[in-house]
PDB file of C-alpha atoms in Angstrom:
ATOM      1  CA  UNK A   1       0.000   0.000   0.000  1.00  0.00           C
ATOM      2  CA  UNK A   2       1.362   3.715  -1.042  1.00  0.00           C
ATOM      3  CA  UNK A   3       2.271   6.204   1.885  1.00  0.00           C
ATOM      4  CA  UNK A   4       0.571   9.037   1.940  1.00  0.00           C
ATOM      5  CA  UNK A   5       2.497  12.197   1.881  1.00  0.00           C
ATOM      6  CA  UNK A   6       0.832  15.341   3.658  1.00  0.00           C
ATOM      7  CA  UNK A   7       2.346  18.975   2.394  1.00  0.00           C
ATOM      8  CA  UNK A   8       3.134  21.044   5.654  1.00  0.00           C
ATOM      9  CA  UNK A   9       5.164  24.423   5.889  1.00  0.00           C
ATOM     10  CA  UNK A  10       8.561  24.826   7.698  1.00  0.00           C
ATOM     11  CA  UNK A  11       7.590  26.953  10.599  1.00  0.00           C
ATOM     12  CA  UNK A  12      11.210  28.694   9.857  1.00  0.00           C
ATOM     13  CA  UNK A  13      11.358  29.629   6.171  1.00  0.00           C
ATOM     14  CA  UNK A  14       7.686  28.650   5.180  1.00  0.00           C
ATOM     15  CA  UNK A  15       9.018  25.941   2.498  1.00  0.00           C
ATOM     16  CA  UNK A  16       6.888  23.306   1.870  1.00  0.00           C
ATOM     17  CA  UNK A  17       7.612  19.600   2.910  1.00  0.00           C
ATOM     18  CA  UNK A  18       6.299  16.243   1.820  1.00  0.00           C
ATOM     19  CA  UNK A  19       6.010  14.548   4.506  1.00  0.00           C
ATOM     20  CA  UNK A  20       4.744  11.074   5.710  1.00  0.00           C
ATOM     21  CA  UNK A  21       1.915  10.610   8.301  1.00  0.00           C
ATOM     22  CA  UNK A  22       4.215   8.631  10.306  1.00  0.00           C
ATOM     23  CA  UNK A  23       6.674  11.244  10.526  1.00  0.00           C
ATOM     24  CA  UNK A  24       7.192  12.921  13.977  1.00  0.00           C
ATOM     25  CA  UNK A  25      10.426  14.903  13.668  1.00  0.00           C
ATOM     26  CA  UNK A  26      11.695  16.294  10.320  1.00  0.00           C
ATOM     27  CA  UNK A  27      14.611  18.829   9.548  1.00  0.00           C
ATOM     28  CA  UNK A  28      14.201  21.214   6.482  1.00  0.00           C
ATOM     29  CA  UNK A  29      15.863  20.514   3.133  1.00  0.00           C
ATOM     30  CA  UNK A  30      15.513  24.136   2.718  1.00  0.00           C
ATOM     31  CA  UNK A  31      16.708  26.083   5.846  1.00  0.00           C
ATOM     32  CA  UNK A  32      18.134  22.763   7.628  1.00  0.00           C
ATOM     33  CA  UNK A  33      15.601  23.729  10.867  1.00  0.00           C
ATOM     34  CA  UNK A  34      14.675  20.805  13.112  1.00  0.00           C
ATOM     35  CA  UNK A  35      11.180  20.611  13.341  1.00  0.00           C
ATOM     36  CA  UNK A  36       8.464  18.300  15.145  1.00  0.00           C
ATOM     37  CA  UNK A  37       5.242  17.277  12.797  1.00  0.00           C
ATOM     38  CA  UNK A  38       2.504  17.885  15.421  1.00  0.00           C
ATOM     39  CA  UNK A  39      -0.676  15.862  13.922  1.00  0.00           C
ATOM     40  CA  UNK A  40      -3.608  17.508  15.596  1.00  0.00           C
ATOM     41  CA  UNK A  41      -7.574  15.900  15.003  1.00  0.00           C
ATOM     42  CA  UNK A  42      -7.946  18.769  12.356  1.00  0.00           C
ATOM     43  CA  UNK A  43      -4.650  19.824  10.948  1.00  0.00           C
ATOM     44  CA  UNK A  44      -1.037  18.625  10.797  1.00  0.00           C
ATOM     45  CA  UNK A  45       1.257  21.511  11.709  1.00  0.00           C
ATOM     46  CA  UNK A  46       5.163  21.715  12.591  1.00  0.00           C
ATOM     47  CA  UNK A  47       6.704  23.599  15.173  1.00  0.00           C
ATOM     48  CA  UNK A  48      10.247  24.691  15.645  1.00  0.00           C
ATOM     49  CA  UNK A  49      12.493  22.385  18.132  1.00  0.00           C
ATOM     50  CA  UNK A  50      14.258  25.386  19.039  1.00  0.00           C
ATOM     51  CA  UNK A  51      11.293  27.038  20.377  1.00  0.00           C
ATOM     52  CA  UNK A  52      10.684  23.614  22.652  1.00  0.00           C
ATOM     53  CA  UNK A  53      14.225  23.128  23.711  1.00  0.00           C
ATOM     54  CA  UNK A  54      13.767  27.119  25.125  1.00  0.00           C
ATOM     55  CA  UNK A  55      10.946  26.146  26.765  1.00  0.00           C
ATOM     56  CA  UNK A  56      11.970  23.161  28.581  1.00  0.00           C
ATOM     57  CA  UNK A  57      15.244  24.916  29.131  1.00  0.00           C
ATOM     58  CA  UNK A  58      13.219  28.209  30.845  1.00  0.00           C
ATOM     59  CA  UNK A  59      10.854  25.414  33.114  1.00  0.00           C
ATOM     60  CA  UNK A  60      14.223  23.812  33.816  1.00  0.00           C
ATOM     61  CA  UNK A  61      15.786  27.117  35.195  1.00  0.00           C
ATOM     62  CA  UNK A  62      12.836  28.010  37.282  1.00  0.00           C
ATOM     63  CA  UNK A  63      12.583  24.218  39.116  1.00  0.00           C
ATOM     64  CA  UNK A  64      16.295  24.403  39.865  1.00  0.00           C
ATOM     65  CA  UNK A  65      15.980  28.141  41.001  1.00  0.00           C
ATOM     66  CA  UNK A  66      12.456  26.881  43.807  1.00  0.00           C
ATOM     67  CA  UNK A  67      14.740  23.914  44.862  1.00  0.00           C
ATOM     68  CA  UNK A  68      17.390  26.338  45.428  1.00  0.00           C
ATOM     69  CA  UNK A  69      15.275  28.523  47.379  1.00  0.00           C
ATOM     70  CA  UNK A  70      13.825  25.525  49.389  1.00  0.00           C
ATOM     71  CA  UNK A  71      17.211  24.604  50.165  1.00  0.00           C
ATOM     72  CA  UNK A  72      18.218  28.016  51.719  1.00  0.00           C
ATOM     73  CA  UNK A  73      14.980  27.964  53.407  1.00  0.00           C
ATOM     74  CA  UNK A  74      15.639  24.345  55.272  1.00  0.00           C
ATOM     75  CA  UNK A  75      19.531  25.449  55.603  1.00  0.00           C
ATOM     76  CA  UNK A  76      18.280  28.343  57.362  1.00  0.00           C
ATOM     77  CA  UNK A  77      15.855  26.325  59.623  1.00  0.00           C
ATOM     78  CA  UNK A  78      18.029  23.937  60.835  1.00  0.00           C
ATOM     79  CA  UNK A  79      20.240  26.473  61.288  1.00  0.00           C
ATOM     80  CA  UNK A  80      18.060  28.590  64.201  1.00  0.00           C
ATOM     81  CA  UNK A  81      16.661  25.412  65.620  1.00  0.00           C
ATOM     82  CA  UNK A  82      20.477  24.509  66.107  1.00  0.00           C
ATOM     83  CA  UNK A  83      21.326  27.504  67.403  1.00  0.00           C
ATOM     84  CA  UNK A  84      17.738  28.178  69.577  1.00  0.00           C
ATOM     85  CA  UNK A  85      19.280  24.788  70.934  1.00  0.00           C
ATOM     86  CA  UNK A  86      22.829  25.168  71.949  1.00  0.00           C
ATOM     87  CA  UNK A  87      22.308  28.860  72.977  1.00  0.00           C
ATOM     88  CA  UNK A  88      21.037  30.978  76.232  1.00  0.00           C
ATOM     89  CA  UNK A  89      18.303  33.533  76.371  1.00  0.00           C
ATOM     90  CA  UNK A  90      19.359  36.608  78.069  1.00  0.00           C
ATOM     91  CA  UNK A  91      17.150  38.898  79.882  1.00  0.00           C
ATOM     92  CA  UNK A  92      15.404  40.014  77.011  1.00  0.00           C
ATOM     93  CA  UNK A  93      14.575  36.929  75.278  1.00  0.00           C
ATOM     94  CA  UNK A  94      17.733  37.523  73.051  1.00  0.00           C
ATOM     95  CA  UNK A  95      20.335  34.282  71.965  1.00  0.00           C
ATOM     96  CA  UNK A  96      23.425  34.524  73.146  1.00  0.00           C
ATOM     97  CA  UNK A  97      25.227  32.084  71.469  1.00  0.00           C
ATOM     98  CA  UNK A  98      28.228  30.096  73.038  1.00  0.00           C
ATOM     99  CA  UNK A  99      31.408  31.317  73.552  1.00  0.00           C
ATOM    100  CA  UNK A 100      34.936  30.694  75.499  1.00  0.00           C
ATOM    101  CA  UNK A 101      35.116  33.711  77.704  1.00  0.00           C
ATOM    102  CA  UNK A 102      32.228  32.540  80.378  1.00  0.00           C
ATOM    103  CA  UNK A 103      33.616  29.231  80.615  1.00  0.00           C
ATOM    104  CA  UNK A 104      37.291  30.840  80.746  1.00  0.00           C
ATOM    105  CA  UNK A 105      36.283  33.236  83.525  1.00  0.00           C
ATOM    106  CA  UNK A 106      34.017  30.622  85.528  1.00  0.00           C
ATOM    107  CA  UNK A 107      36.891  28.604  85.876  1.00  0.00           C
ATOM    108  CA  UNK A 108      38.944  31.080  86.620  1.00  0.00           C
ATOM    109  CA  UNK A 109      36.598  31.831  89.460  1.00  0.00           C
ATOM    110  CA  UNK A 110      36.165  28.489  90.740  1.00  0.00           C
ATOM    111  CA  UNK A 111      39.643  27.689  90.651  1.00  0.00           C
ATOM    112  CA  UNK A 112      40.439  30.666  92.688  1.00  0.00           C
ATOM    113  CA  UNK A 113      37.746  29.839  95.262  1.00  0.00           C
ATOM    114  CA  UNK A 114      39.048  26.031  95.025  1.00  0.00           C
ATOM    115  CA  UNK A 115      42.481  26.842  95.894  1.00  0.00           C
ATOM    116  CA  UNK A 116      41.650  29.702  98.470  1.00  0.00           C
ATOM    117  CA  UNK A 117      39.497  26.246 100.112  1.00  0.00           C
ATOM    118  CA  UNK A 118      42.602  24.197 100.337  1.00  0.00           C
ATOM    119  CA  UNK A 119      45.048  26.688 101.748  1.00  0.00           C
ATOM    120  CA  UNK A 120      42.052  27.289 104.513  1.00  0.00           C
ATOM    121  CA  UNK A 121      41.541  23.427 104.792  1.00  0.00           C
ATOM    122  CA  UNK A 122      45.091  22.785 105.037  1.00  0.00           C
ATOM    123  CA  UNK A 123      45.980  25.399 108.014  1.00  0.00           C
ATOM    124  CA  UNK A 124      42.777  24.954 109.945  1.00  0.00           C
ATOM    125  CA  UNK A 125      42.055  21.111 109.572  1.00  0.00           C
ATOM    126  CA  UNK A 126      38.810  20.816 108.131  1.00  0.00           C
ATOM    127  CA  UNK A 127      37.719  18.373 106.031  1.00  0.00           C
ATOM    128  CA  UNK A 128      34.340  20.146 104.712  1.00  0.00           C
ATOM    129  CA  UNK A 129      36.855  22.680 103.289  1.00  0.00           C
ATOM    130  CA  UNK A 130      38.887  20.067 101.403  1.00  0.00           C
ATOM    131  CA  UNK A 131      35.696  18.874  99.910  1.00  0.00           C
ATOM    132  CA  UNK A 132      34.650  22.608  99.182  1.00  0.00           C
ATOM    133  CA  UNK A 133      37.953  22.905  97.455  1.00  0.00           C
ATOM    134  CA  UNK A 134      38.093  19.734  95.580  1.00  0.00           C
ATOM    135  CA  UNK A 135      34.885  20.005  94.348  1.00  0.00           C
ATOM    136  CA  UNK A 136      35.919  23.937  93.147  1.00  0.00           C
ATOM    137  CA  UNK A 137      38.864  22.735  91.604  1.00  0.00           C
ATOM    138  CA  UNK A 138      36.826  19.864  89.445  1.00  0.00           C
ATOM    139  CA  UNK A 139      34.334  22.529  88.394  1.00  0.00           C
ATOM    140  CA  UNK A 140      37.161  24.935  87.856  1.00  0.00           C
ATOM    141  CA  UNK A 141      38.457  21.876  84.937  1.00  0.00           C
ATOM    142  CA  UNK A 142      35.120  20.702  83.749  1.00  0.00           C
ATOM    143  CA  UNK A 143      33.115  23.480  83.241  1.00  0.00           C
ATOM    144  CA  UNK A 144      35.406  25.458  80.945  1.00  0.00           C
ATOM    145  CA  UNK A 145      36.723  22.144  78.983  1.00  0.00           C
ATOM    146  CA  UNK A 146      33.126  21.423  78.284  1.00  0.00           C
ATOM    147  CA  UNK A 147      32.327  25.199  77.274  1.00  0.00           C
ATOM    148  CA  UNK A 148      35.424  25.812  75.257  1.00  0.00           C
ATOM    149  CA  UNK A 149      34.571  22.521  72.965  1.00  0.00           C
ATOM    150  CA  UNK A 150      30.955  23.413  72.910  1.00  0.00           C
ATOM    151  CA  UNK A 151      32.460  27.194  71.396  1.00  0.00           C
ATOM    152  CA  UNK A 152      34.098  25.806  68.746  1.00  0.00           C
ATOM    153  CA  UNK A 153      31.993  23.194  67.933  1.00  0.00           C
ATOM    154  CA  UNK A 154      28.860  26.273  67.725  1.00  0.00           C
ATOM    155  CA  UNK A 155      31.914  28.325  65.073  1.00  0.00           C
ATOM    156  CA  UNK A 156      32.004  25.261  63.151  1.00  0.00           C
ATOM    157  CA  UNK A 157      28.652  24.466  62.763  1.00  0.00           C
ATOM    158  CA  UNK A 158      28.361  28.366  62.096  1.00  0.00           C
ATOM    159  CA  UNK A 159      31.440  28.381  59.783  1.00  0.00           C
ATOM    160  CA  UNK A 160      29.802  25.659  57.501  1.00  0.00           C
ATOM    161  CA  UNK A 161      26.304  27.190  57.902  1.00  0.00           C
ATOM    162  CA  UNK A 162      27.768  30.405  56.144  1.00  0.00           C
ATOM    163  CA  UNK A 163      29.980  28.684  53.640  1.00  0.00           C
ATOM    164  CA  UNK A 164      26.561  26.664  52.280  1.00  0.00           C
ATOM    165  CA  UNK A 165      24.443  29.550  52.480  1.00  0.00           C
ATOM    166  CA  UNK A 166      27.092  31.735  50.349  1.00  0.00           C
ATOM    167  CA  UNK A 167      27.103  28.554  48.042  1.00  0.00           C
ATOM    168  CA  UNK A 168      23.406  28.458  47.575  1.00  0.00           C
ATOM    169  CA  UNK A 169      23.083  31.914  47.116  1.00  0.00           C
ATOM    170  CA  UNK A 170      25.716  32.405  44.655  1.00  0.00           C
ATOM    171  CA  UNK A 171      24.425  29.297  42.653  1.00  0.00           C
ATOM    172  CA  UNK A 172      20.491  30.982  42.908  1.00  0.00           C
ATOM    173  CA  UNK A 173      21.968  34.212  41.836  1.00  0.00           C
ATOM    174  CA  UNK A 174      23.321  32.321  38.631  1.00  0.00           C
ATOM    175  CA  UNK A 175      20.205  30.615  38.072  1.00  0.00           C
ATOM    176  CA  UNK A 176      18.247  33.871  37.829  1.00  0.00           C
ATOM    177  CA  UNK A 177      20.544  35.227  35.956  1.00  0.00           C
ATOM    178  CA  UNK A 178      20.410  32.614  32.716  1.00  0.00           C
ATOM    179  CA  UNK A 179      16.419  32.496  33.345  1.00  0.00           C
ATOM    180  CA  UNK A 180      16.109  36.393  33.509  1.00  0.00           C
ATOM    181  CA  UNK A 181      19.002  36.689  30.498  1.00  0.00           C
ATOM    182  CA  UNK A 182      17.725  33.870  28.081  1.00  0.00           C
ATOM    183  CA  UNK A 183      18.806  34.110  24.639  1.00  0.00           C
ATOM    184  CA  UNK A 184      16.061  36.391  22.723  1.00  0.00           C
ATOM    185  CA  UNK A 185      13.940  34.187  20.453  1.00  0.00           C
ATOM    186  CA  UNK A 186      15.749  34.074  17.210  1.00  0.00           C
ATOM    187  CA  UNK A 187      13.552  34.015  13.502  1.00  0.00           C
ATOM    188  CA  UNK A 188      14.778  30.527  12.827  1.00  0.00           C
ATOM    189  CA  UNK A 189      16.156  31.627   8.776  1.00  0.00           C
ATOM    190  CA  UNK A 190      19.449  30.818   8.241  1.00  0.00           C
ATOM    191  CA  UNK A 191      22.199  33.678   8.618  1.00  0.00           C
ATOM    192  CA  UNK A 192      23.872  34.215   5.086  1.00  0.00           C
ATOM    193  CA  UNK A 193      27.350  35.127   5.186  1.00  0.00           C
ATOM    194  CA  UNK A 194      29.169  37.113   2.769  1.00  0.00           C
TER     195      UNK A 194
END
């Protein structure tokens, strides 16, 4: 049985192609433009590639540029809850986040009061003194060990925090950038050079 060719215009130069029914894509002997046969109920048509390469390329951009912007907005989440957790609130409901000079200074404190303990203990012969003392001097080494490495570990996690925000940003920045910049929709004729 004979194929039927069906005459449809290039969508670029407006040349007309025999085509077969069974035909989906087709590129132009004319112009050389890569075109899809679209075979409606009432008409067979073609449409420029181009044209839906830019617009998978533009619903591309904008899905990567909401998953960017749901990223930053969990990174920046887990972010307070982390640092609602490790922190204090100060008088007025403000964070203070943690850091080595309370811990320096506390021990600082209790060592003084531990050792001022055992000198007393020592010349007066009390034993609740020693225990006042040795119990000064072990919060005088715990409590600042612990609060030092719960500082730094509060500047890492901050450090990082930063460094993935900057990243995200940056790379949402870009994204905006090649959707908001896309190249203008060109006529689809070929260029002719001299």
């Amino acid at each position: 049985m004979p194929t039927k060719l069906t005459k449809v215009a290039c969508q670029s130069c407006g040349a007309n192609l025999s085509i077969d029914e069974s035909i989906r894509f087709v590129t132009c002997g004319y112009c050389s433009a890569q075109l899809e046969i679209v075979h409606d109920p009432s008409t067979i048509h073609s449409k420029l590639l181009e044209d839906v390469v830019k617009r998978q390329d533009a619903v591309e951009d904008e899905l990567r540029i909401l998953r960017l912007e749901k990223q930053i907005q969990r990174l920046e989440r887990n972010w307070e809850s982390f640092r609602a957790r490790v922190s204090t609130k100060g008088k007025d409901g403000t964070l203070i986040s943690p850091n080595k000079l309370g811990p320096i200074l506390f021990g600082l404190f209790a060592g003084t009061i531990g050792l001022i303990s055992m000198g007393l203990a020592a010349t007066e012969r009390q034993w609740v003194l020693a225990l006042l003392a040795i119990g000064a001097l072990m919060l005088a080494y715990f409590v600042p060990h612990h609060g030092i490495r719960r500082a730094n570990e509060f500047a890492m996690m901050r450090s990082r925090y930063i460094e993935k925000r900057s990243r995200l940003r940056s790379q949402l920045s870009s994204a905006e950038r090649t959707l908001r910049f896309a190249p203008m929709k060109r006529s689809g004729k070929p260029s002719r050079s001299s």
